[in-house]
Coordinates of C-alpha atoms and ligand atoms in Angstrom, one line a residue:
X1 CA 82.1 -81.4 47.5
X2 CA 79.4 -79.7 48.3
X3 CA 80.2 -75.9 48.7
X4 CA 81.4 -74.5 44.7
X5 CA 81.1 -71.4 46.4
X6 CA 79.1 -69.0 47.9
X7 CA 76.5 -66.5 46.8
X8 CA 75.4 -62.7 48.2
X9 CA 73.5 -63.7 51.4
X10 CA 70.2 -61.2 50.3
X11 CA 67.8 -59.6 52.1
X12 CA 65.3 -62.8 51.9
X13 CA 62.5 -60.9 50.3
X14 CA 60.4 -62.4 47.7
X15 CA 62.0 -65.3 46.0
X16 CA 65.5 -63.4 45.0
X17 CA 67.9 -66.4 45.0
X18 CA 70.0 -66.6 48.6
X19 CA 72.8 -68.7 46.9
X20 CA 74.5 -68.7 43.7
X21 CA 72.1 -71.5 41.5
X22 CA 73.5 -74.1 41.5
X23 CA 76.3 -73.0 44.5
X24 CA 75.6 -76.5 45.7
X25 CA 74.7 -79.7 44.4
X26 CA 71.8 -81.0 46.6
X27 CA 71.5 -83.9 44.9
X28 CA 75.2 -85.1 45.4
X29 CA 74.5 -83.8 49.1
X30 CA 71.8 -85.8 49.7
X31 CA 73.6 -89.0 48.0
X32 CA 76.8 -88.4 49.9
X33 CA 74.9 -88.2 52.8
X34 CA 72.2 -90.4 52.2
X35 CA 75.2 -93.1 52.1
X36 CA 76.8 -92.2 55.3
X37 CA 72.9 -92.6 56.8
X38 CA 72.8 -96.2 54.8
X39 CA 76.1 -97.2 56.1
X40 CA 75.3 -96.4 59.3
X41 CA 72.2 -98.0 59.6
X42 CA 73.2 -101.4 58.0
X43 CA 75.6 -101.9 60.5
X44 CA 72.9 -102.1 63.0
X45 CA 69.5 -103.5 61.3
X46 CA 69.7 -107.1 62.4
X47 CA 70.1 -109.4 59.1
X48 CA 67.3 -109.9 57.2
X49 CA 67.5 -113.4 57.5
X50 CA 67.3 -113.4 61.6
X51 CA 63.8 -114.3 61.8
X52 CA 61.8 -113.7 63.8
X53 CA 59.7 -115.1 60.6
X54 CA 59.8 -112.3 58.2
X55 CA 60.5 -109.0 60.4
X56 CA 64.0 -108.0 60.0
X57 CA 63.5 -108.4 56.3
X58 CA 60.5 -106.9 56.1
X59 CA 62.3 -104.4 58.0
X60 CA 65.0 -103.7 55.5
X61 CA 62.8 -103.5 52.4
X62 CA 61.5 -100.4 54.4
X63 CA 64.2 -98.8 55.4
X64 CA 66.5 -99.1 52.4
X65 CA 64.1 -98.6 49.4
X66 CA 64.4 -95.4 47.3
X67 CA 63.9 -93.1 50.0
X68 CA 65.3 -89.2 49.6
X69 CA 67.0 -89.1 53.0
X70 CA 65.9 -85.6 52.8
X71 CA 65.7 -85.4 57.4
X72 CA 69.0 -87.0 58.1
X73 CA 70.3 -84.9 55.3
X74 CA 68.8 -81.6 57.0
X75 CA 70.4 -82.8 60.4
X76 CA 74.0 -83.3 58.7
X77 CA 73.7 -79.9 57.2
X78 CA 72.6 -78.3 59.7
X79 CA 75.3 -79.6 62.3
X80 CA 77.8 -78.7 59.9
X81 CA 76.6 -75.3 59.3
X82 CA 77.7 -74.8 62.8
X83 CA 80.9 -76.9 62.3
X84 CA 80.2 -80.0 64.3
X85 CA 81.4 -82.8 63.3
X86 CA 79.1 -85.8 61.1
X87 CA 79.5 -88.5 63.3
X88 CA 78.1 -86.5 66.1
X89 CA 75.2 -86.2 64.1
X90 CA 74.8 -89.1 62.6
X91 CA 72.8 -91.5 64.8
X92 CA 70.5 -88.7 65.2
X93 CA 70.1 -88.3 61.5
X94 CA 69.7 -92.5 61.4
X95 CA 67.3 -92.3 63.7
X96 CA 65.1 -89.3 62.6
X97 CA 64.9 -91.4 59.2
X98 CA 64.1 -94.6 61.2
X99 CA 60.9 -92.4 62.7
X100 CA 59.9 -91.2 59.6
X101 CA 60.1 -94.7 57.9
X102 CA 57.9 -95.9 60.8
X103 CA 55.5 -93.3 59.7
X104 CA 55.3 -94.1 56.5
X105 CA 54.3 -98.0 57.0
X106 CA 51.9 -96.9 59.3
X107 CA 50.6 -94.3 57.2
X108 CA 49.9 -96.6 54.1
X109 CA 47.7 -99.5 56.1
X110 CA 44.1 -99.7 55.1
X111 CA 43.0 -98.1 58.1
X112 CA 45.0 -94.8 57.1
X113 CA 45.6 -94.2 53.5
X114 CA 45.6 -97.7 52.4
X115 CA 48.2 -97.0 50.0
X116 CA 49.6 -100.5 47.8
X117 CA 53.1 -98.2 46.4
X118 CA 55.5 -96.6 48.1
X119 CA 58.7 -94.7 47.6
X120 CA 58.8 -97.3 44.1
X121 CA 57.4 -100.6 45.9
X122 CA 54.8 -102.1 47.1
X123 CA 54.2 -101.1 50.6
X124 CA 54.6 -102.9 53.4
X125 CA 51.6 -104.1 54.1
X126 CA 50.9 -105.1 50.6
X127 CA 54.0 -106.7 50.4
X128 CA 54.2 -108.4 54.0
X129 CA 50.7 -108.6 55.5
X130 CA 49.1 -106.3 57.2
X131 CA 49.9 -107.7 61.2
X132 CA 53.6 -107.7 59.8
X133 CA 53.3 -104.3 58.9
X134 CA 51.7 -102.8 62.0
X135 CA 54.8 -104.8 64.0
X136 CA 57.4 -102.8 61.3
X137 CA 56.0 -100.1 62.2
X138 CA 56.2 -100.5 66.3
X139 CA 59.8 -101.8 65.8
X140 CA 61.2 -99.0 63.4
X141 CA 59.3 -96.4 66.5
X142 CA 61.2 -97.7 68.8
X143 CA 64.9 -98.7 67.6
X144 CA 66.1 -95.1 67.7
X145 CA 66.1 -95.0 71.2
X146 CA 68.1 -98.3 71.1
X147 CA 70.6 -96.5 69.2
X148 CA 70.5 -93.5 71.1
X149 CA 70.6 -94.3 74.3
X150 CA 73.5 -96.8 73.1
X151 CA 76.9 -96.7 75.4
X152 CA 78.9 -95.6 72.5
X153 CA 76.7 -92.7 72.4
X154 CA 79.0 -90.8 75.1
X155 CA 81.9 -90.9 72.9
X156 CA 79.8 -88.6 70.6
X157 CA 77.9 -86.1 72.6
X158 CA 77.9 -85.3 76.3
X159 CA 75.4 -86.6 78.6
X160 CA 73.2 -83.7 78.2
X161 CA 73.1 -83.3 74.7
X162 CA 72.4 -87.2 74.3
X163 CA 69.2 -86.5 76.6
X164 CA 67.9 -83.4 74.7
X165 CA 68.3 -85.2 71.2
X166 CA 65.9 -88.3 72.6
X167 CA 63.7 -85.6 73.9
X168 CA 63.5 -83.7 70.6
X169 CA 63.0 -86.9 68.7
X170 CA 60.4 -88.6 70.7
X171 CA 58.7 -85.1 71.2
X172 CA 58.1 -85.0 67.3
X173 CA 56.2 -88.1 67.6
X174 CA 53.7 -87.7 70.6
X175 CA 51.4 -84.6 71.3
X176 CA 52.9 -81.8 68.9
X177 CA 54.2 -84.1 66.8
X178 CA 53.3 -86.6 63.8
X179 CA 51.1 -89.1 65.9
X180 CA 48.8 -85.7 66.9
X181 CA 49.2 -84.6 63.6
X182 CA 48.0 -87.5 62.4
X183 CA 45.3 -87.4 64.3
X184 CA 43.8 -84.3 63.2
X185 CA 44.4 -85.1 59.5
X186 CA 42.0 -88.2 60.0
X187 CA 39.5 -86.0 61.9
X188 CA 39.5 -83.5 59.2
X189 CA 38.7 -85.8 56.7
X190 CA 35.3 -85.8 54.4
X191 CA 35.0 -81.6 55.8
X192 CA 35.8 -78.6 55.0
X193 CA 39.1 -77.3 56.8
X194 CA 40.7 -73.6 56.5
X195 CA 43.8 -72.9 55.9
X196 CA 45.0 -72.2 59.6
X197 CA 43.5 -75.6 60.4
X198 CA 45.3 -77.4 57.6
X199 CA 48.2 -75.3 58.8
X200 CA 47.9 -76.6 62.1
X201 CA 47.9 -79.7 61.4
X202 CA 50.9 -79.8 59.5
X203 CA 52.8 -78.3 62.0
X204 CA 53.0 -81.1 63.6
X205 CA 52.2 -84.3 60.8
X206 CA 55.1 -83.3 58.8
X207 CA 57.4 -80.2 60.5
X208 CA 58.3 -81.5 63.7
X209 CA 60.2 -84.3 62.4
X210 CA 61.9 -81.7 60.2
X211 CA 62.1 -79.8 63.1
X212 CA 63.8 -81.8 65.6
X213 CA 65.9 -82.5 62.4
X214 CA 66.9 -79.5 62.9
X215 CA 67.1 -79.2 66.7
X216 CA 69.0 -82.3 67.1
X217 CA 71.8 -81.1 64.0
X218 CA 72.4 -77.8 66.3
X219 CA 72.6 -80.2 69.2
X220 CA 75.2 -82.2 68.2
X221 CA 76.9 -78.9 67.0
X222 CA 77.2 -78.5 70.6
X223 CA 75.1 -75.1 70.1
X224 CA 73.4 -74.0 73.7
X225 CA 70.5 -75.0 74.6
X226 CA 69.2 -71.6 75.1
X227 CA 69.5 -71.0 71.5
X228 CA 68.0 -73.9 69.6
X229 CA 64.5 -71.8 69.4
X230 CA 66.1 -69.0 67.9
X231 CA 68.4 -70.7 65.4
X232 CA 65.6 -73.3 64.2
X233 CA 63.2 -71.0 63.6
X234 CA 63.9 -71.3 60.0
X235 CA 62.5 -75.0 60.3
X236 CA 59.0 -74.1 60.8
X237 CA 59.0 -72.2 57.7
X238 CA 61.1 -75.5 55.7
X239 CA 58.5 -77.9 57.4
X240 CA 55.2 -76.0 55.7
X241 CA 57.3 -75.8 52.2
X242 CA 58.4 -79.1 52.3
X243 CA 54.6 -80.0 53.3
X244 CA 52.9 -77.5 50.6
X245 CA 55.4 -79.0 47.7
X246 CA 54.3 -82.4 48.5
X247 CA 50.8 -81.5 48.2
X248 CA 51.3 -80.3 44.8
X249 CA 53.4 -83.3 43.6
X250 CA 50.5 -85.1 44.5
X251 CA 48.6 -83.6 41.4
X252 CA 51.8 -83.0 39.5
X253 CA 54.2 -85.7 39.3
X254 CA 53.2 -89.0 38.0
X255 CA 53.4 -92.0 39.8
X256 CA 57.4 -93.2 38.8
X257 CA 58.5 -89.8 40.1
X258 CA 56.6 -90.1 43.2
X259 CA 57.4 -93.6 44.0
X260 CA 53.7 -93.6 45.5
X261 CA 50.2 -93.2 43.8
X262 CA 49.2 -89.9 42.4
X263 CA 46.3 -88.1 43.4
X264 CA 45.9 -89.8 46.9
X265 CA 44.7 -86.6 48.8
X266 CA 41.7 -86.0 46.6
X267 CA 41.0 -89.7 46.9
X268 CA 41.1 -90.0 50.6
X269 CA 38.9 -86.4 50.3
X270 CA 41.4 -84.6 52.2
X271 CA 42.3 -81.0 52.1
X272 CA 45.5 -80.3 50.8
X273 CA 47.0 -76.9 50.0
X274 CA 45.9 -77.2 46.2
X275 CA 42.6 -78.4 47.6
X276 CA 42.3 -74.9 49.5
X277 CA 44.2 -72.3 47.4
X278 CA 44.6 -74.3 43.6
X279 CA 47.8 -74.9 42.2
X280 CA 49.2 -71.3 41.5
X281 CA 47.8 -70.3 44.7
X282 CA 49.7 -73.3 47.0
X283 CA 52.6 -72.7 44.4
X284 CA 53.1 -68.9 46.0
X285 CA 52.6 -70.2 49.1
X286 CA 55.9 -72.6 49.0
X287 CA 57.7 -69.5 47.4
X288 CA 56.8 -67.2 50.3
X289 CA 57.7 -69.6 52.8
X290 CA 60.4 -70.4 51.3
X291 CA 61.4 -66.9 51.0
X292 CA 60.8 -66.7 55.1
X293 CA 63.2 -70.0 55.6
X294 CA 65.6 -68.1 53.6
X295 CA 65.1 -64.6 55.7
X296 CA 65.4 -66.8 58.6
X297 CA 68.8 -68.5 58.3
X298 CA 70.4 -64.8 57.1
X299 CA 69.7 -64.3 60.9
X300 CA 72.0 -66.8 61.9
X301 CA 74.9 -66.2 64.0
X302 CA 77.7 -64.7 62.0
X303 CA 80.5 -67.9 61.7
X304 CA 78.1 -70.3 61.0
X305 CA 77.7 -71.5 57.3
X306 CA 74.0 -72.0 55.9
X307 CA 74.9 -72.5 52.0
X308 CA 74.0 -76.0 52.1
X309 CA 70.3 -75.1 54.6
X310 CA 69.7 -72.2 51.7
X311 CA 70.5 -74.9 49.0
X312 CA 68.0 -77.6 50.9
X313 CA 65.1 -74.9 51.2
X314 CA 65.8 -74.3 47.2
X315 CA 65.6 -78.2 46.5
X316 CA 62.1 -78.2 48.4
X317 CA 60.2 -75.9 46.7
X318 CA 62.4 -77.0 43.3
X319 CA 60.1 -80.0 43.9
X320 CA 56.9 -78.9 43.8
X321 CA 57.5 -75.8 41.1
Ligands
GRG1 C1 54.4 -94.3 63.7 C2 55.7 -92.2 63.9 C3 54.4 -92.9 63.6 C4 53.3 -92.2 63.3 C5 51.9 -92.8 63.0 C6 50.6 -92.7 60.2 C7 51.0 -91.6 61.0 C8 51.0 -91.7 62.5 C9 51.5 -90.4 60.5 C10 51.7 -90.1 59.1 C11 52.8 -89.1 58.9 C12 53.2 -88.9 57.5 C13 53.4 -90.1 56.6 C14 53.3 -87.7 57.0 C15 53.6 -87.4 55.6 C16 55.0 -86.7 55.6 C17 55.5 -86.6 54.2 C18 55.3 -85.4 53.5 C19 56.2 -87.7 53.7 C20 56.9 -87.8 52.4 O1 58.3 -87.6 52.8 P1 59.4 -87.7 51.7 O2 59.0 -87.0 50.5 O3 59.5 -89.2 51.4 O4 60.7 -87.2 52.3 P2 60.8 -90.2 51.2 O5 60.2 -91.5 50.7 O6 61.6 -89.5 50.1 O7 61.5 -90.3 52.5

């Protein structure tokens, strides 16, 4: 579906496409594989109407509204670019987007962002209380490890790899990973921050879920372990575009595309990459990273098939151009 064909590989330099435009069809990808993720996960949410009181379908409304599926997506494509198989991936993927769903809720309350819209609705909080939302948020942190560490798991992946993949995930929550990240955002709020700083923190806020994305799709590839920092390196480089874009859709997109209200950063008086560089400046910012994401894959082991990881880096910075 995905693969039309394939363009001249490059040299990765400054913004010269990698693929063919238009090689691949992200958006079907992310559809096609977005649905898989969906299918996966109804399967296991309990039913909305299981009670306790409102949690499984407060739950649901979370987890299934308009959401891009853009990390399980990453995973997918990234096990396949090493030709391992989906369902290896997928409860991986699943649970990755279960993590960053957790995030979000959390992220919204009134003693974050207090944010009343997200991804088209209102948020959780606004739509389910506030104690109900907190609770979402604890449950949705810690069902991927219920699916992980899940029997059927070892039909999927050996022992090993089904330890590594719980180890990437939880480590993109904890100390170098969104909680930390997290952290620092609300300590660098109402000052000044430079660029390394807002770099920093981003790191870990937004690219190590992308990141273990990443790490756990090579996983389940059954790549060695010994490789996964080599071969993921172009990750880093995706996490900070993917991060940069987002901070220019905050001032550029209205609020339908967004799904969430416009113009939050400057509200909450938090330093963004537009904040720090303006708009053309973060703009060549998410090209040159880009441009290194794209340098990065060419390095990839020769057999392995990064059209779709080229494609996804396009579709990131497409965003925010
Ligand atoms: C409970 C894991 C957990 C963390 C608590 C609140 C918090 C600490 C962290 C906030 C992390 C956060 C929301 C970072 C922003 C990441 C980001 C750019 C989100 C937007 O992602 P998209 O565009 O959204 O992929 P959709 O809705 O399409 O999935």
């Amino acid at each position: 579906m995905t693969h039309l064909s394939r363009g001249d590989a490059g040299s990765g330099g400054s913004r010269s496409p990698l693929i063919e435009p238009g090689a691949v069809d992200v958006a079907a990808y992310l559809t096609e594989k977005g649905a898989l993720v969906d299918a996966f996960l109804d399967e296991r949410l309990p039913a909305a109407d299981s009670g306790p009181g409102k949690l499984h379908e407060a739950i649901r409304y979370c987890v299934f509204a308009r959401g891009k599926r853009f990390r399980p997506a990453l995973a997918i494509a990234t096990c396949e670019a090493f030709h391992g198989r989906t369902e290896a991936v997928l409860p991986a993927a699943a649970a990755i987007e279960l993590i960053h769903v957790s995030s979000l809720v959390h992220d919204d309350l009134p003693c974050m962002d207090d944010a009343d819209l997200r991804r088209g609705k209102p948020s959780c909080h606004r739509a389910y209380g506030e104690a109900l939302a907190v609770l979402v948020g604890d449950w949705l942190l810690a069902f991927p490890f219920e699916i992980l560490s899940c029997p059927s798991m070892g039909a999927l992946l050996r022992p090993e790899q089904c330890c590594i993949t719980g180890q990437e995930i939880a480590r993109s929550v904890c100390s170098s990973g969104i909680v930390a990240g997290q952290v620092a955002d609300l300590e660098a709020e109402r000052r000044q921050i430079g660029l390394d700083e807002l770099q920093r923190l981003h790191v870990h806020k937004t690219g190590a879920l992308i990141r273990a994305a990443v790490r756990c799709g090579l996983v389940a590839a059954g790549v060695p372990f010994a490789d996964l920092d080599a071969h993921a390196r172009f990750a880093e480089q995706l996490g900070l575009a993917f991060q940069v874009a987002d901070d220019i859709l905050d001032v550029t997109a209205d609020e339908a595309t967004l799904g969430k209200p416009v113009g939050a950063d400057n509200a909450n008086n938090k330093s963004t990459y537009v904040s720090l560089l303006g708009l053309d400046g973060a703009r060549r910012v998410a090209e040159e990273t880009a441009a290194q994401a794209h340098a990065l894959l060419t390095e990839l082991p020769p057999g392995s098939d990064p059209s779709v990881l080229h494609a996804l880096v396009d579709f990131v910075v497409g965003r925010g151009s």
